[in-house]
JSON list of C-alpha atoms in Angstrom, two decimals:
[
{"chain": "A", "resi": 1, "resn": "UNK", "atom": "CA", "xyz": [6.98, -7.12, -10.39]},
{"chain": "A", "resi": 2, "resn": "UNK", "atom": "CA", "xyz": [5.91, -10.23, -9.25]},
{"chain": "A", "resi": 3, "resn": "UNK", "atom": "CA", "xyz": [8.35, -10.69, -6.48]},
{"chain": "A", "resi": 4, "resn": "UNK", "atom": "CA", "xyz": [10.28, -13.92, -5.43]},
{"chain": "A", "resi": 5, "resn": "UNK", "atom": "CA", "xyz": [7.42, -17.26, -6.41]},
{"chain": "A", "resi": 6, "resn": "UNK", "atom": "CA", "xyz": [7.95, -20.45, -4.23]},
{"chain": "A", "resi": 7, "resn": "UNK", "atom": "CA", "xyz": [5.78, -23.45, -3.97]},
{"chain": "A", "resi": 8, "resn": "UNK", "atom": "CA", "xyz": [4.73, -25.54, -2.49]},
{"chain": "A", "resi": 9, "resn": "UNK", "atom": "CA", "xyz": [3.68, -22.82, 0.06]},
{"chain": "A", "resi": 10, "resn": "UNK", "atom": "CA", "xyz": [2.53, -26.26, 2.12]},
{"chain": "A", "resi": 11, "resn": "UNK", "atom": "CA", "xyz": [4.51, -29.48, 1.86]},
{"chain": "A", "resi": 12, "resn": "UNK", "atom": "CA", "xyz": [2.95, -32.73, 4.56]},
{"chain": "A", "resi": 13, "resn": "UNK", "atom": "CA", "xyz": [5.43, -35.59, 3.72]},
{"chain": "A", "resi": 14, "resn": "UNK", "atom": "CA", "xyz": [6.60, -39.02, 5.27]},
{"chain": "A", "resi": 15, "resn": "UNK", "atom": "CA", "xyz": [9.42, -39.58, 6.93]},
{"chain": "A", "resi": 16, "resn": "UNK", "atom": "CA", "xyz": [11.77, -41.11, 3.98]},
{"chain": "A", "resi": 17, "resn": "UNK", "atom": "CA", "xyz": [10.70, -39.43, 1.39]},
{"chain": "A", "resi": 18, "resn": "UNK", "atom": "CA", "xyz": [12.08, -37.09, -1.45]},
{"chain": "A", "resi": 19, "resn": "UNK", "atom": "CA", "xyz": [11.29, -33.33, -1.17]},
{"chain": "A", "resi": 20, "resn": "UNK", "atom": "CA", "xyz": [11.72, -30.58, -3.88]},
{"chain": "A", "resi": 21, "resn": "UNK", "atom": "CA", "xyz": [10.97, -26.53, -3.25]},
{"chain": "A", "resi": 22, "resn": "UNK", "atom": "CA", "xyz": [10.73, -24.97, -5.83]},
{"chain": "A", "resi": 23, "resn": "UNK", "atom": "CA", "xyz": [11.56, -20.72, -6.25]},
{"chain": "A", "resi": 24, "resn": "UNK", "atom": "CA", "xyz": [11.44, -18.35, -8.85]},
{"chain": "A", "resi": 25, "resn": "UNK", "atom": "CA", "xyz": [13.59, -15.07, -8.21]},
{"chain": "A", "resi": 26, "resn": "UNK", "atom": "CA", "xyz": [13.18, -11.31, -8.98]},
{"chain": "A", "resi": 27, "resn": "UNK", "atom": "CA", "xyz": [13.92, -10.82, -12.45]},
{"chain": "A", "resi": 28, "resn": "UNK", "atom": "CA", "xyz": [17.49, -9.34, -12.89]},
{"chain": "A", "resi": 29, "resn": "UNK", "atom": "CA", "xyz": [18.76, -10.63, -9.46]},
{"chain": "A", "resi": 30, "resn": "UNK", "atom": "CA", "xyz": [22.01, -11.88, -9.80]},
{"chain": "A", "resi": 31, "resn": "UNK", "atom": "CA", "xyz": [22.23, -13.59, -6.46]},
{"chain": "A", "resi": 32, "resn": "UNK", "atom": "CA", "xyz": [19.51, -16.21, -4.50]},
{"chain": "A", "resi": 33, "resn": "UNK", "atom": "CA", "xyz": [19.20, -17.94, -0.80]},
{"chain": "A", "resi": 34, "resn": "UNK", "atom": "CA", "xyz": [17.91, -20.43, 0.36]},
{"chain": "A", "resi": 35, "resn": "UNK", "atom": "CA", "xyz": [17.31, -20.44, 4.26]},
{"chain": "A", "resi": 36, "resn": "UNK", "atom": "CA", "xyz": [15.89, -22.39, 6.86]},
{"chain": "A", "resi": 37, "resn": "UNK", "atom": "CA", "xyz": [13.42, -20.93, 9.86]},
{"chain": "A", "resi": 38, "resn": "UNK", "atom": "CA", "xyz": [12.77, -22.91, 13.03]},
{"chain": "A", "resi": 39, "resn": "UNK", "atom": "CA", "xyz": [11.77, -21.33, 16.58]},
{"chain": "A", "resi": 40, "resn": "UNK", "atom": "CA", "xyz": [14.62, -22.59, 17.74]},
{"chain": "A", "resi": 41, "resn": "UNK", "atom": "CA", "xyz": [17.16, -21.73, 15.33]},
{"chain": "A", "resi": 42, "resn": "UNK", "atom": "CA", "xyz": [16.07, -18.63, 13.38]},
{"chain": "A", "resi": 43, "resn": "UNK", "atom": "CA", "xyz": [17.04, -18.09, 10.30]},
{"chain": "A", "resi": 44, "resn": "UNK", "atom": "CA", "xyz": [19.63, -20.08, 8.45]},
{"chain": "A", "resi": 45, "resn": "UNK", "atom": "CA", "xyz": [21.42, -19.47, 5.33]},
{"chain": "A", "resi": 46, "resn": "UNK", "atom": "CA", "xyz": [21.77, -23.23, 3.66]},
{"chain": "A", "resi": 47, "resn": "UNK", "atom": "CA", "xyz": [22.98, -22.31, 0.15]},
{"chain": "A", "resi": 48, "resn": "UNK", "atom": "CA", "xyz": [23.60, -19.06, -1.87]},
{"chain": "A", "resi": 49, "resn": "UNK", "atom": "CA", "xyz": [24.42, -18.77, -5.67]},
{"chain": "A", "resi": 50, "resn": "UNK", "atom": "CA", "xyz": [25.37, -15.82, -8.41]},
{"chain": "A", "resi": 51, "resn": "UNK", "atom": "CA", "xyz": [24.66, -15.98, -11.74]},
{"chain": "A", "resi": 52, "resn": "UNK", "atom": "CA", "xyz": [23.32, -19.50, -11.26]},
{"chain": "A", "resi": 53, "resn": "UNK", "atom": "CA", "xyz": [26.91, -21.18, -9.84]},
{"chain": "A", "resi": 54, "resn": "UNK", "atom": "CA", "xyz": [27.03, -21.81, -5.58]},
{"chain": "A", "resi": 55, "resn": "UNK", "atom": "CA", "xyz": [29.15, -19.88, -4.19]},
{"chain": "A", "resi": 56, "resn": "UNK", "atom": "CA", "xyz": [28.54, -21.22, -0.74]},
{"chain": "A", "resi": 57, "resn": "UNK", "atom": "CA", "xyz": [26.86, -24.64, 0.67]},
{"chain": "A", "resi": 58, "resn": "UNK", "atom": "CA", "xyz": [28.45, -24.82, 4.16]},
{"chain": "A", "resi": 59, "resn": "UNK", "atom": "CA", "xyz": [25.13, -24.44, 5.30]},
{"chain": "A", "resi": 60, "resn": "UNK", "atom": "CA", "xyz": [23.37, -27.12, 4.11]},
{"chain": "A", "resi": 61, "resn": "UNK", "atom": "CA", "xyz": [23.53, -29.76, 7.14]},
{"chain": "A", "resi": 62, "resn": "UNK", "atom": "CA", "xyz": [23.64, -32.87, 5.18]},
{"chain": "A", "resi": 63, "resn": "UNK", "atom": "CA", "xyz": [24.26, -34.76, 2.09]},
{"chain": "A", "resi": 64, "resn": "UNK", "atom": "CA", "xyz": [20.79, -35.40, 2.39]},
{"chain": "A", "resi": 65, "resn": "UNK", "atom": "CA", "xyz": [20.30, -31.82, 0.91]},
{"chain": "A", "resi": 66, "resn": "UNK", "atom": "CA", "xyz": [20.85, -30.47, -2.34]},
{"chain": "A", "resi": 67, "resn": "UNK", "atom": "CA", "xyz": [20.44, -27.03, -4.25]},
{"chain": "A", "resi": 68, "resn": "UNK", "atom": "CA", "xyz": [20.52, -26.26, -7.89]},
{"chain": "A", "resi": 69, "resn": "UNK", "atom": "CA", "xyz": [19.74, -23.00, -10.01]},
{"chain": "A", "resi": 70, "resn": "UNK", "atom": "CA", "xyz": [19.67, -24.36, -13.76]},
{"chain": "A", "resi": 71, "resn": "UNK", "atom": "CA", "xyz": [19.17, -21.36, -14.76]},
{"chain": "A", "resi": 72, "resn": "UNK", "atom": "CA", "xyz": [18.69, -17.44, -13.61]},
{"chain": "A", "resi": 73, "resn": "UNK", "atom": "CA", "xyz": [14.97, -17.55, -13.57]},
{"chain": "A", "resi": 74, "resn": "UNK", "atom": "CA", "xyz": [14.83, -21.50, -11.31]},
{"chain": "A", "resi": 75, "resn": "UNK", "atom": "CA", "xyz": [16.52, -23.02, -8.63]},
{"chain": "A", "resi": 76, "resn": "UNK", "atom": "CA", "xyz": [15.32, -26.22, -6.21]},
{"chain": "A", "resi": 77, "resn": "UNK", "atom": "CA", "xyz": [15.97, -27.34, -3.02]},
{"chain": "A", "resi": 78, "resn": "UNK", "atom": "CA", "xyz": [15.79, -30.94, -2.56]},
{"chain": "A", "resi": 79, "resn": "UNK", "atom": "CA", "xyz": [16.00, -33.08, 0.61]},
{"chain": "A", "resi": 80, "resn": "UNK", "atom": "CA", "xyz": [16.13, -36.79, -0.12]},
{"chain": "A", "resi": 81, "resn": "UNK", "atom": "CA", "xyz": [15.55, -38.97, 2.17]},
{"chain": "A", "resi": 82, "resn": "UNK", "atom": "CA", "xyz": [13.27, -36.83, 4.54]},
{"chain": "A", "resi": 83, "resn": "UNK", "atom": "CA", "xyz": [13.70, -36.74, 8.07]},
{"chain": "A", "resi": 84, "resn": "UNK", "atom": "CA", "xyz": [11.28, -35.18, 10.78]},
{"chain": "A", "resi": 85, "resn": "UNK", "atom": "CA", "xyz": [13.89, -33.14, 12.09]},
{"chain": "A", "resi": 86, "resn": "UNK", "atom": "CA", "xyz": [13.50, -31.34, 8.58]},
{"chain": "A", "resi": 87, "resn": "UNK", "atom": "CA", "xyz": [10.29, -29.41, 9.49]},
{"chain": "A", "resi": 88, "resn": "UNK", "atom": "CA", "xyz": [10.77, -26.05, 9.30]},
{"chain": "A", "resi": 89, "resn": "UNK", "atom": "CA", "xyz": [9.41, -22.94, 6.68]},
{"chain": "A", "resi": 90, "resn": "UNK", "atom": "CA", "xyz": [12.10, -22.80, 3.99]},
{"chain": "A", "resi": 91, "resn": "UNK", "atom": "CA", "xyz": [12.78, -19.39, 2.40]},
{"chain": "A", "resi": 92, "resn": "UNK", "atom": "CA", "xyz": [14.23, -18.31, -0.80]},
{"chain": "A", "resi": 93, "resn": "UNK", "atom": "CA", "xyz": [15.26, -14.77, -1.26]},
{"chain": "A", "resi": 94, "resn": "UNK", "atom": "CA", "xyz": [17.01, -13.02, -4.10]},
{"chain": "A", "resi": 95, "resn": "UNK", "atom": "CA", "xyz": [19.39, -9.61, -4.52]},
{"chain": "A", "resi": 96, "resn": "UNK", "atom": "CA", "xyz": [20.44, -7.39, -6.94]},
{"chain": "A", "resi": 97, "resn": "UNK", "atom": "CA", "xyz": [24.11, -7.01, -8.00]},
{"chain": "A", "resi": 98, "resn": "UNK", "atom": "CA", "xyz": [25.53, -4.90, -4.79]},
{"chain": "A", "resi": 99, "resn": "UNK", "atom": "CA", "xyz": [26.40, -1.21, -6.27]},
{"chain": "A", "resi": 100, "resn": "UNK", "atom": "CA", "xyz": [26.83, 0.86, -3.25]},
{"chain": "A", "resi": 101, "resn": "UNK", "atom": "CA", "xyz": [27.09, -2.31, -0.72]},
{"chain": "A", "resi": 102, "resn": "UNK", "atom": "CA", "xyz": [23.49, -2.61, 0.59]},
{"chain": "A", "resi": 103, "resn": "UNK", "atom": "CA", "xyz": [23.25, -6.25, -0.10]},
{"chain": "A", "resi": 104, "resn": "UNK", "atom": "CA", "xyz": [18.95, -6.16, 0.24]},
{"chain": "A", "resi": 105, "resn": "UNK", "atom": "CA", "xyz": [17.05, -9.11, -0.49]},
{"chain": "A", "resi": 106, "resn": "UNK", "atom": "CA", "xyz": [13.94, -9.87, -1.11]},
{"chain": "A", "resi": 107, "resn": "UNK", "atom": "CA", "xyz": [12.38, -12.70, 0.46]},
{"chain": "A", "resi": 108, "resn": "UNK", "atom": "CA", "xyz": [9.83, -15.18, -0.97]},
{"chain": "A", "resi": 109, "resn": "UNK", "atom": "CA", "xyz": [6.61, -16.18, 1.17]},
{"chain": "A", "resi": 110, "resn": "UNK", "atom": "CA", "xyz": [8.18, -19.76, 2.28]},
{"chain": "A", "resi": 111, "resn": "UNK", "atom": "CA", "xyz": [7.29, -23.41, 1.93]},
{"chain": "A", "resi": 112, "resn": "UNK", "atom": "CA", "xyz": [6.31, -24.99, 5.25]},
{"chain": "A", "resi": 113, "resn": "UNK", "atom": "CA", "xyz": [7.59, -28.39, 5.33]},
{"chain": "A", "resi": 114, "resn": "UNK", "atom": "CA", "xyz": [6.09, -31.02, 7.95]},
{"chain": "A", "resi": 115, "resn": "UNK", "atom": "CA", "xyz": [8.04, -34.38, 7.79]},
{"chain": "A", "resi": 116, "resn": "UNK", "atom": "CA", "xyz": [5.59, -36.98, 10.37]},
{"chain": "B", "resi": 1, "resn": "UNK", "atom": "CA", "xyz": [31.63, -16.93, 14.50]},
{"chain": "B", "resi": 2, "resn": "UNK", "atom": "CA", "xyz": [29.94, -14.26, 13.72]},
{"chain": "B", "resi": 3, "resn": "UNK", "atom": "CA", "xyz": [26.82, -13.54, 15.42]},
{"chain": "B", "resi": 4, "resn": "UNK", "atom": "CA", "xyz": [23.98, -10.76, 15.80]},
{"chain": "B", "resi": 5, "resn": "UNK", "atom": "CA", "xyz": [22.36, -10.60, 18.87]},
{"chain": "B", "resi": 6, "resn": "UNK", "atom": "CA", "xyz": [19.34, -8.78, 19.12]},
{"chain": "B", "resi": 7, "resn": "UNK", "atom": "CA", "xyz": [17.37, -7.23, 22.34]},
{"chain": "B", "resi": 8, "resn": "UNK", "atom": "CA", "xyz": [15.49, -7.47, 23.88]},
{"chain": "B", "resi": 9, "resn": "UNK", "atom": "CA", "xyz": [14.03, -11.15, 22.74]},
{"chain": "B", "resi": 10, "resn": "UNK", "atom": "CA", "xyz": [10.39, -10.27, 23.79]},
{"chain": "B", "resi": 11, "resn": "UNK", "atom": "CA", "xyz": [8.57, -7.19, 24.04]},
{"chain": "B", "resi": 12, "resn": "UNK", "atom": "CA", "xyz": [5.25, -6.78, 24.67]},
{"chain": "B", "resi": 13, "resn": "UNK", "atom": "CA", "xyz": [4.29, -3.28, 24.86]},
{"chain": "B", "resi": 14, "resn": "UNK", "atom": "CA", "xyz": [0.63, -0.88, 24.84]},
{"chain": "B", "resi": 15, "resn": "UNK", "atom": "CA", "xyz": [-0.05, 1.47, 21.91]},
{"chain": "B", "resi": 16, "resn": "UNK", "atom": "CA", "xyz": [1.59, 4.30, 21.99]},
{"chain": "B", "resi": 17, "resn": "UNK", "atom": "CA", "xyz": [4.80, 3.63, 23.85]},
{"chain": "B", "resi": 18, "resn": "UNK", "atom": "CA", "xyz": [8.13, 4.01, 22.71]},
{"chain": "B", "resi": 19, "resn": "UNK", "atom": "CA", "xyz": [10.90, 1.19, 22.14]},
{"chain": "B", "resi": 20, "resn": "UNK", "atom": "CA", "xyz": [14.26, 0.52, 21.08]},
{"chain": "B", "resi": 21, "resn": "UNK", "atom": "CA", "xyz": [15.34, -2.75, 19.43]},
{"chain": "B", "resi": 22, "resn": "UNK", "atom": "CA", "xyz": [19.49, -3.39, 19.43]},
{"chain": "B", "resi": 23, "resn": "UNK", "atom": "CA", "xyz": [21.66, -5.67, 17.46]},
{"chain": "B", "resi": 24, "resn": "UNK", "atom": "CA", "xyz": [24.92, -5.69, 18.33]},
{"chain": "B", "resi": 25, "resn": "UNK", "atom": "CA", "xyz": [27.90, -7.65, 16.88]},
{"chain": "B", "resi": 26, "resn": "UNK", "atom": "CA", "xyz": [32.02, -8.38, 17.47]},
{"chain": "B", "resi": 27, "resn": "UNK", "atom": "CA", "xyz": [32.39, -8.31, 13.53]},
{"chain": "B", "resi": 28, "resn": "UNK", "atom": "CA", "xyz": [32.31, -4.93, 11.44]},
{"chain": "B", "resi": 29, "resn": "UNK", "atom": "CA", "xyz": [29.41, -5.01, 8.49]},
{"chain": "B", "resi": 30, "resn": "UNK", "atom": "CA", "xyz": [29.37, -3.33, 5.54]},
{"chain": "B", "resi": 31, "resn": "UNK", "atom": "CA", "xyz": [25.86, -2.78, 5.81]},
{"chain": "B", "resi": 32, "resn": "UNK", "atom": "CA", "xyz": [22.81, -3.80, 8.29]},
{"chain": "B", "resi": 33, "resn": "UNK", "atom": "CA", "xyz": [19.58, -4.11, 7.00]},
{"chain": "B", "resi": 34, "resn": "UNK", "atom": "CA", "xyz": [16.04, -4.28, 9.20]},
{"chain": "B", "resi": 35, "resn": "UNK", "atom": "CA", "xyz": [13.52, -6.42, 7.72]},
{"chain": "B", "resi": 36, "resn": "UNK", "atom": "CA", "xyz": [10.30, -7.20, 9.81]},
{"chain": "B", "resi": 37, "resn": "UNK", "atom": "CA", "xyz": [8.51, -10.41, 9.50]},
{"chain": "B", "resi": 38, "resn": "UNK", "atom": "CA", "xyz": [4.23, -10.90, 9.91]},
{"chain": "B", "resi": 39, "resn": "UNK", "atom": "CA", "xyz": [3.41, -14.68, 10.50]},
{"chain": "B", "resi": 40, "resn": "UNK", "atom": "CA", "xyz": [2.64, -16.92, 7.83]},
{"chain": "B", "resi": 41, "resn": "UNK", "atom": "CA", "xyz": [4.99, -14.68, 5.25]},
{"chain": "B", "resi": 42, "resn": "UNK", "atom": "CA", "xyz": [8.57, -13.78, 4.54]},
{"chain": "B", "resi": 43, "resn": "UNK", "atom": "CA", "xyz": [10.66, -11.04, 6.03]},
{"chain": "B", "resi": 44, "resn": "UNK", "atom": "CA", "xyz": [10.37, -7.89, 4.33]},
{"chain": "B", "resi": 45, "resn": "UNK", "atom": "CA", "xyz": [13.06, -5.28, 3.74]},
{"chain": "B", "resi": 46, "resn": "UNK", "atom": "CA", "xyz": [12.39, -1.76, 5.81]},
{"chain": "B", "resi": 47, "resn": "UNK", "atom": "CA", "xyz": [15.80, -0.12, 5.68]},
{"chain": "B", "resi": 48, "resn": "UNK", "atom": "CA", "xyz": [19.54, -0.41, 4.70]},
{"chain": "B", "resi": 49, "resn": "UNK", "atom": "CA", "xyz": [22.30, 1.42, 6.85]},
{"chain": "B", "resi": 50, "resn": "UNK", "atom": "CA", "xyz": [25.71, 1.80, 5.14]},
{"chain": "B", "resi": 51, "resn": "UNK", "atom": "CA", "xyz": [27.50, 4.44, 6.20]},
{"chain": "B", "resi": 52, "resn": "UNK", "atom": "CA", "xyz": [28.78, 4.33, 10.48]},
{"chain": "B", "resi": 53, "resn": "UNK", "atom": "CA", "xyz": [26.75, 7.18, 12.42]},
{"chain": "B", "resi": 54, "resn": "UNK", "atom": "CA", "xyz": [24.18, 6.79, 9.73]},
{"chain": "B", "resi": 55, "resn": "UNK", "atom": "CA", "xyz": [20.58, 7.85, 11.14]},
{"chain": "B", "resi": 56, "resn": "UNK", "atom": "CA", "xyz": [17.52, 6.77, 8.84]},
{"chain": "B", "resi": 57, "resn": "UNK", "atom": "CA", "xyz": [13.86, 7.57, 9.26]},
{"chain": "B", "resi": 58, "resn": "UNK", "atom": "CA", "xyz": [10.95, 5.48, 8.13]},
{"chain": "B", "resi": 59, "resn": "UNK", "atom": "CA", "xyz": [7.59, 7.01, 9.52]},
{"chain": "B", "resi": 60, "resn": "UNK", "atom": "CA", "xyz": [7.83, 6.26, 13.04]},
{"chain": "B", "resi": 61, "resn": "UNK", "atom": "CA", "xyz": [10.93, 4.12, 13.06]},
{"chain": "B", "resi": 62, "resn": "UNK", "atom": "CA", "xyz": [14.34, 5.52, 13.33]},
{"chain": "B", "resi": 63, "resn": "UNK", "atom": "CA", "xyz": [17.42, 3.30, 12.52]},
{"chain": "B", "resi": 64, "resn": "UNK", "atom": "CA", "xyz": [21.12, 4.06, 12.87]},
{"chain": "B", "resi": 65, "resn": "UNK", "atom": "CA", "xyz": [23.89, 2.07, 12.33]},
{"chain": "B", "resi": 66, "resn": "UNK", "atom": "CA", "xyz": [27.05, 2.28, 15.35]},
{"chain": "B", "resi": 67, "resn": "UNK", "atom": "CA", "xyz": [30.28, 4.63, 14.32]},
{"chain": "B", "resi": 68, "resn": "UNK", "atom": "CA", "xyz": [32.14, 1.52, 14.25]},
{"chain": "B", "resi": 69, "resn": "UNK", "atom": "CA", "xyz": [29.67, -0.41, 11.81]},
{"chain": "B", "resi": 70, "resn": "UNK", "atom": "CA", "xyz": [29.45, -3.16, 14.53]},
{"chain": "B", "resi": 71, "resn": "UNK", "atom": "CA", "xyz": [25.99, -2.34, 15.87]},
{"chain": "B", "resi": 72, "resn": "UNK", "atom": "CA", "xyz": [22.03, -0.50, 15.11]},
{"chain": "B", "resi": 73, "resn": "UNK", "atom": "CA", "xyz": [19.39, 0.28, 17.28]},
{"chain": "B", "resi": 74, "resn": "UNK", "atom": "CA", "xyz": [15.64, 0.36, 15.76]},
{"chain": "B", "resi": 75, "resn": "UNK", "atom": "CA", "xyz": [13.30, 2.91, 17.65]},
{"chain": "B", "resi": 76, "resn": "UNK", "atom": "CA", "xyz": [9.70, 3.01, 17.34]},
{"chain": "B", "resi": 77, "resn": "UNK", "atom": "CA", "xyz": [7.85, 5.93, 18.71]},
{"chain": "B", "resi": 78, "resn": "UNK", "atom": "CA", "xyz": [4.21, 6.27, 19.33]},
{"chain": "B", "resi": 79, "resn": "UNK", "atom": "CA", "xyz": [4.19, 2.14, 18.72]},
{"chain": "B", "resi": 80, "resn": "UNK", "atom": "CA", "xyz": [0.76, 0.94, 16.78]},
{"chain": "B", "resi": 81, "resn": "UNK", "atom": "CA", "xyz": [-0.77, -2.48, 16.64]},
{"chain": "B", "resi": 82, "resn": "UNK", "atom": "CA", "xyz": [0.29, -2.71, 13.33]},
{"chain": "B", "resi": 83, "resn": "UNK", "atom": "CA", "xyz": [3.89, -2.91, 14.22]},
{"chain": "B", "resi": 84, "resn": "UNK", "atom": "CA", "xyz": [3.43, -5.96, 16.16]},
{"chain": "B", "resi": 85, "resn": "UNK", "atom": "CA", "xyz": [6.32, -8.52, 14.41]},
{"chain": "B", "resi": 86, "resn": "UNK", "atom": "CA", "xyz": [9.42, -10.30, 14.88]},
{"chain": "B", "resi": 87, "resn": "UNK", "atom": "CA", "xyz": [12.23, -7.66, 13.67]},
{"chain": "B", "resi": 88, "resn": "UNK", "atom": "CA", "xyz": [15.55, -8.83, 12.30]},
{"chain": "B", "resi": 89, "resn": "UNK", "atom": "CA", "xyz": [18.56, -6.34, 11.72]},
{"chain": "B", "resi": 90, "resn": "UNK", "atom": "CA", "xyz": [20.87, -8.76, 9.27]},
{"chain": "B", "resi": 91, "resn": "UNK", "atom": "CA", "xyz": [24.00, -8.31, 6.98]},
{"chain": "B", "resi": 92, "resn": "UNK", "atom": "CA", "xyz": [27.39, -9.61, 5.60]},
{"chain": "B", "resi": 93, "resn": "UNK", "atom": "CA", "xyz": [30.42, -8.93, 7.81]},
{"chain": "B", "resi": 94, "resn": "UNK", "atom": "CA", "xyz": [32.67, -6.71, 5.87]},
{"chain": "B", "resi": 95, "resn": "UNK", "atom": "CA", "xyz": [34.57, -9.05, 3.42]},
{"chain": "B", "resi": 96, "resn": "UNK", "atom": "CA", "xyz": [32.30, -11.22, 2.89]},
{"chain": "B", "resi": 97, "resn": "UNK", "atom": "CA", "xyz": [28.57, -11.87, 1.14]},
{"chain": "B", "resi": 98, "resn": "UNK", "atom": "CA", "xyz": [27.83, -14.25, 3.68]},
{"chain": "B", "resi": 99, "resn": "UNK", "atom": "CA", "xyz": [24.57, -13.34, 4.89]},
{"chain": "B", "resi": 100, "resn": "UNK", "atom": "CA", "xyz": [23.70, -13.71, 8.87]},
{"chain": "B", "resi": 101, "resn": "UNK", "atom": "CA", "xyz": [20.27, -12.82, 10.50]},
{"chain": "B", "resi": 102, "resn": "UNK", "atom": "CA", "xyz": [20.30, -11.37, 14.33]},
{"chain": "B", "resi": 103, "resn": "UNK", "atom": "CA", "xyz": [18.07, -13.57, 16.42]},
{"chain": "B", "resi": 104, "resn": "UNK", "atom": "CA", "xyz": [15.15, -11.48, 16.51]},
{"chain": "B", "resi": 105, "resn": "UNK", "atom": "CA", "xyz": [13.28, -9.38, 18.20]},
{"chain": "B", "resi": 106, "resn": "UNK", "atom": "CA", "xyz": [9.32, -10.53, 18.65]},
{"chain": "B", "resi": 107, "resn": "UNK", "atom": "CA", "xyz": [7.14, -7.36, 19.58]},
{"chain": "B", "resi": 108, "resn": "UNK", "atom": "CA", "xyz": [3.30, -7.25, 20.26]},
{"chain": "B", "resi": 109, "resn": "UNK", "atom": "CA", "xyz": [1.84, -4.02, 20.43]},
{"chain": "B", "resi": 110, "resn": "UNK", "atom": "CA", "xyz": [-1.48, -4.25, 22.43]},
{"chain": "B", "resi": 111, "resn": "UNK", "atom": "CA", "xyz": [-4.17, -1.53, 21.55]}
]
């Protein structure tokens, strides 16, 4: 298995402009995450969806950020506009369908966004 | 709000010591995972704990989860260089599938 794909792995942008991550989950996951790292915050959860539909957003800090999974094998995160605040290493992870309530994932290798 | 709190923060340690990493919690969890995270890469999964009392072994590391499901320990015996990373015991409070990572534990084992 090829594990959870994301790319960029590297994303240099200007402040202002639009930003897309893109991640590819374990086949026959049922769930996916997007986080956020930063030294100072650790990990975040932003978004979460199963079977393609968010579940849960409160994460996501702005408007300015968006999340969609058009289908069960895709899913972006999009910041538009970017701000240097934004710079962090985004993760995406995906799960299997909980059976005896381990709730695993399995992360992706991360984008790291800089935002000058 | 729910929180994990890891300690210690830091720990920097020589080959072949012994440590023990805790995460402790106000909320019961249905389940605490460990996941240990190299620089440059993603955190990857070492154990689940599901059941309160629970005791797992991995090589070196041992991992139990509290009685009460509110807290786990990670202990690393006979520590290598190789274990040097930040660990992170995470899970979903019970009720929910809303995920939440502890704050981390960052350990450098020096040879």
């Amino acid at each position: 298995d090829a594990g959870v794909i994301q790319s960029p792995r590297h994303e240099v942008t200007e402040m202002g402009q639009e930003v897309t991550l893109r991640c590819k989950p374990i086949s026959g996951h049922d769930y996916l995450f997007w986080y956020r790292q930063t030294m100072m915050r650790g990990l975040e959860l932003l978004i979460y969806f199963n079977n393609n539909v968010p579940i849960d957003d409160s994460g996501m800090p702005e408007d300015r950020f968006s999340a969609k999974m058009p289908n069960a094998s895709f899913s972006t995160l999009k910041i538009q506009p970017s701000e240097p605040r934004d710079s962090a290493v985004y993760f995406c992870a995906s799960s299997p369908v909980d059976r005896d309530s381990k709730y695993e994932q399995y992360f992706g290798p991360g984008t790291r966004l800089t935002v000058t | 709000t729910q929180l994990l709190e890891q300690s210690p923060q830091f720990l920097s340690i020589q080959e072949g010591e012994n440590l023990t990493v805790y995460c402790n919690s106000s909320s019961v969890f249905s389940s605490l995972q460990w996941y240990r995270q190299e620089p440059g890469e993603g955190p990857v999964l070492l154990v689940t704990v599901v059941t309160g009392g629970e005791v797992k072994k991995l090589k070196r590391l041992t991992f139990q989860f509290g009685d009460a499901r509110k807290d786990s320990s990670l202990h690393i015996t006979a520590a290598q260089p190789g274990d040097t990373g930040l660990y992170l015991c995470a899970g979903p409070p019970s009720g929910t599938y809303k995920y939440i990572f502890g704050t981390g534990t960052r350990l450098k084992v020096l040879a």
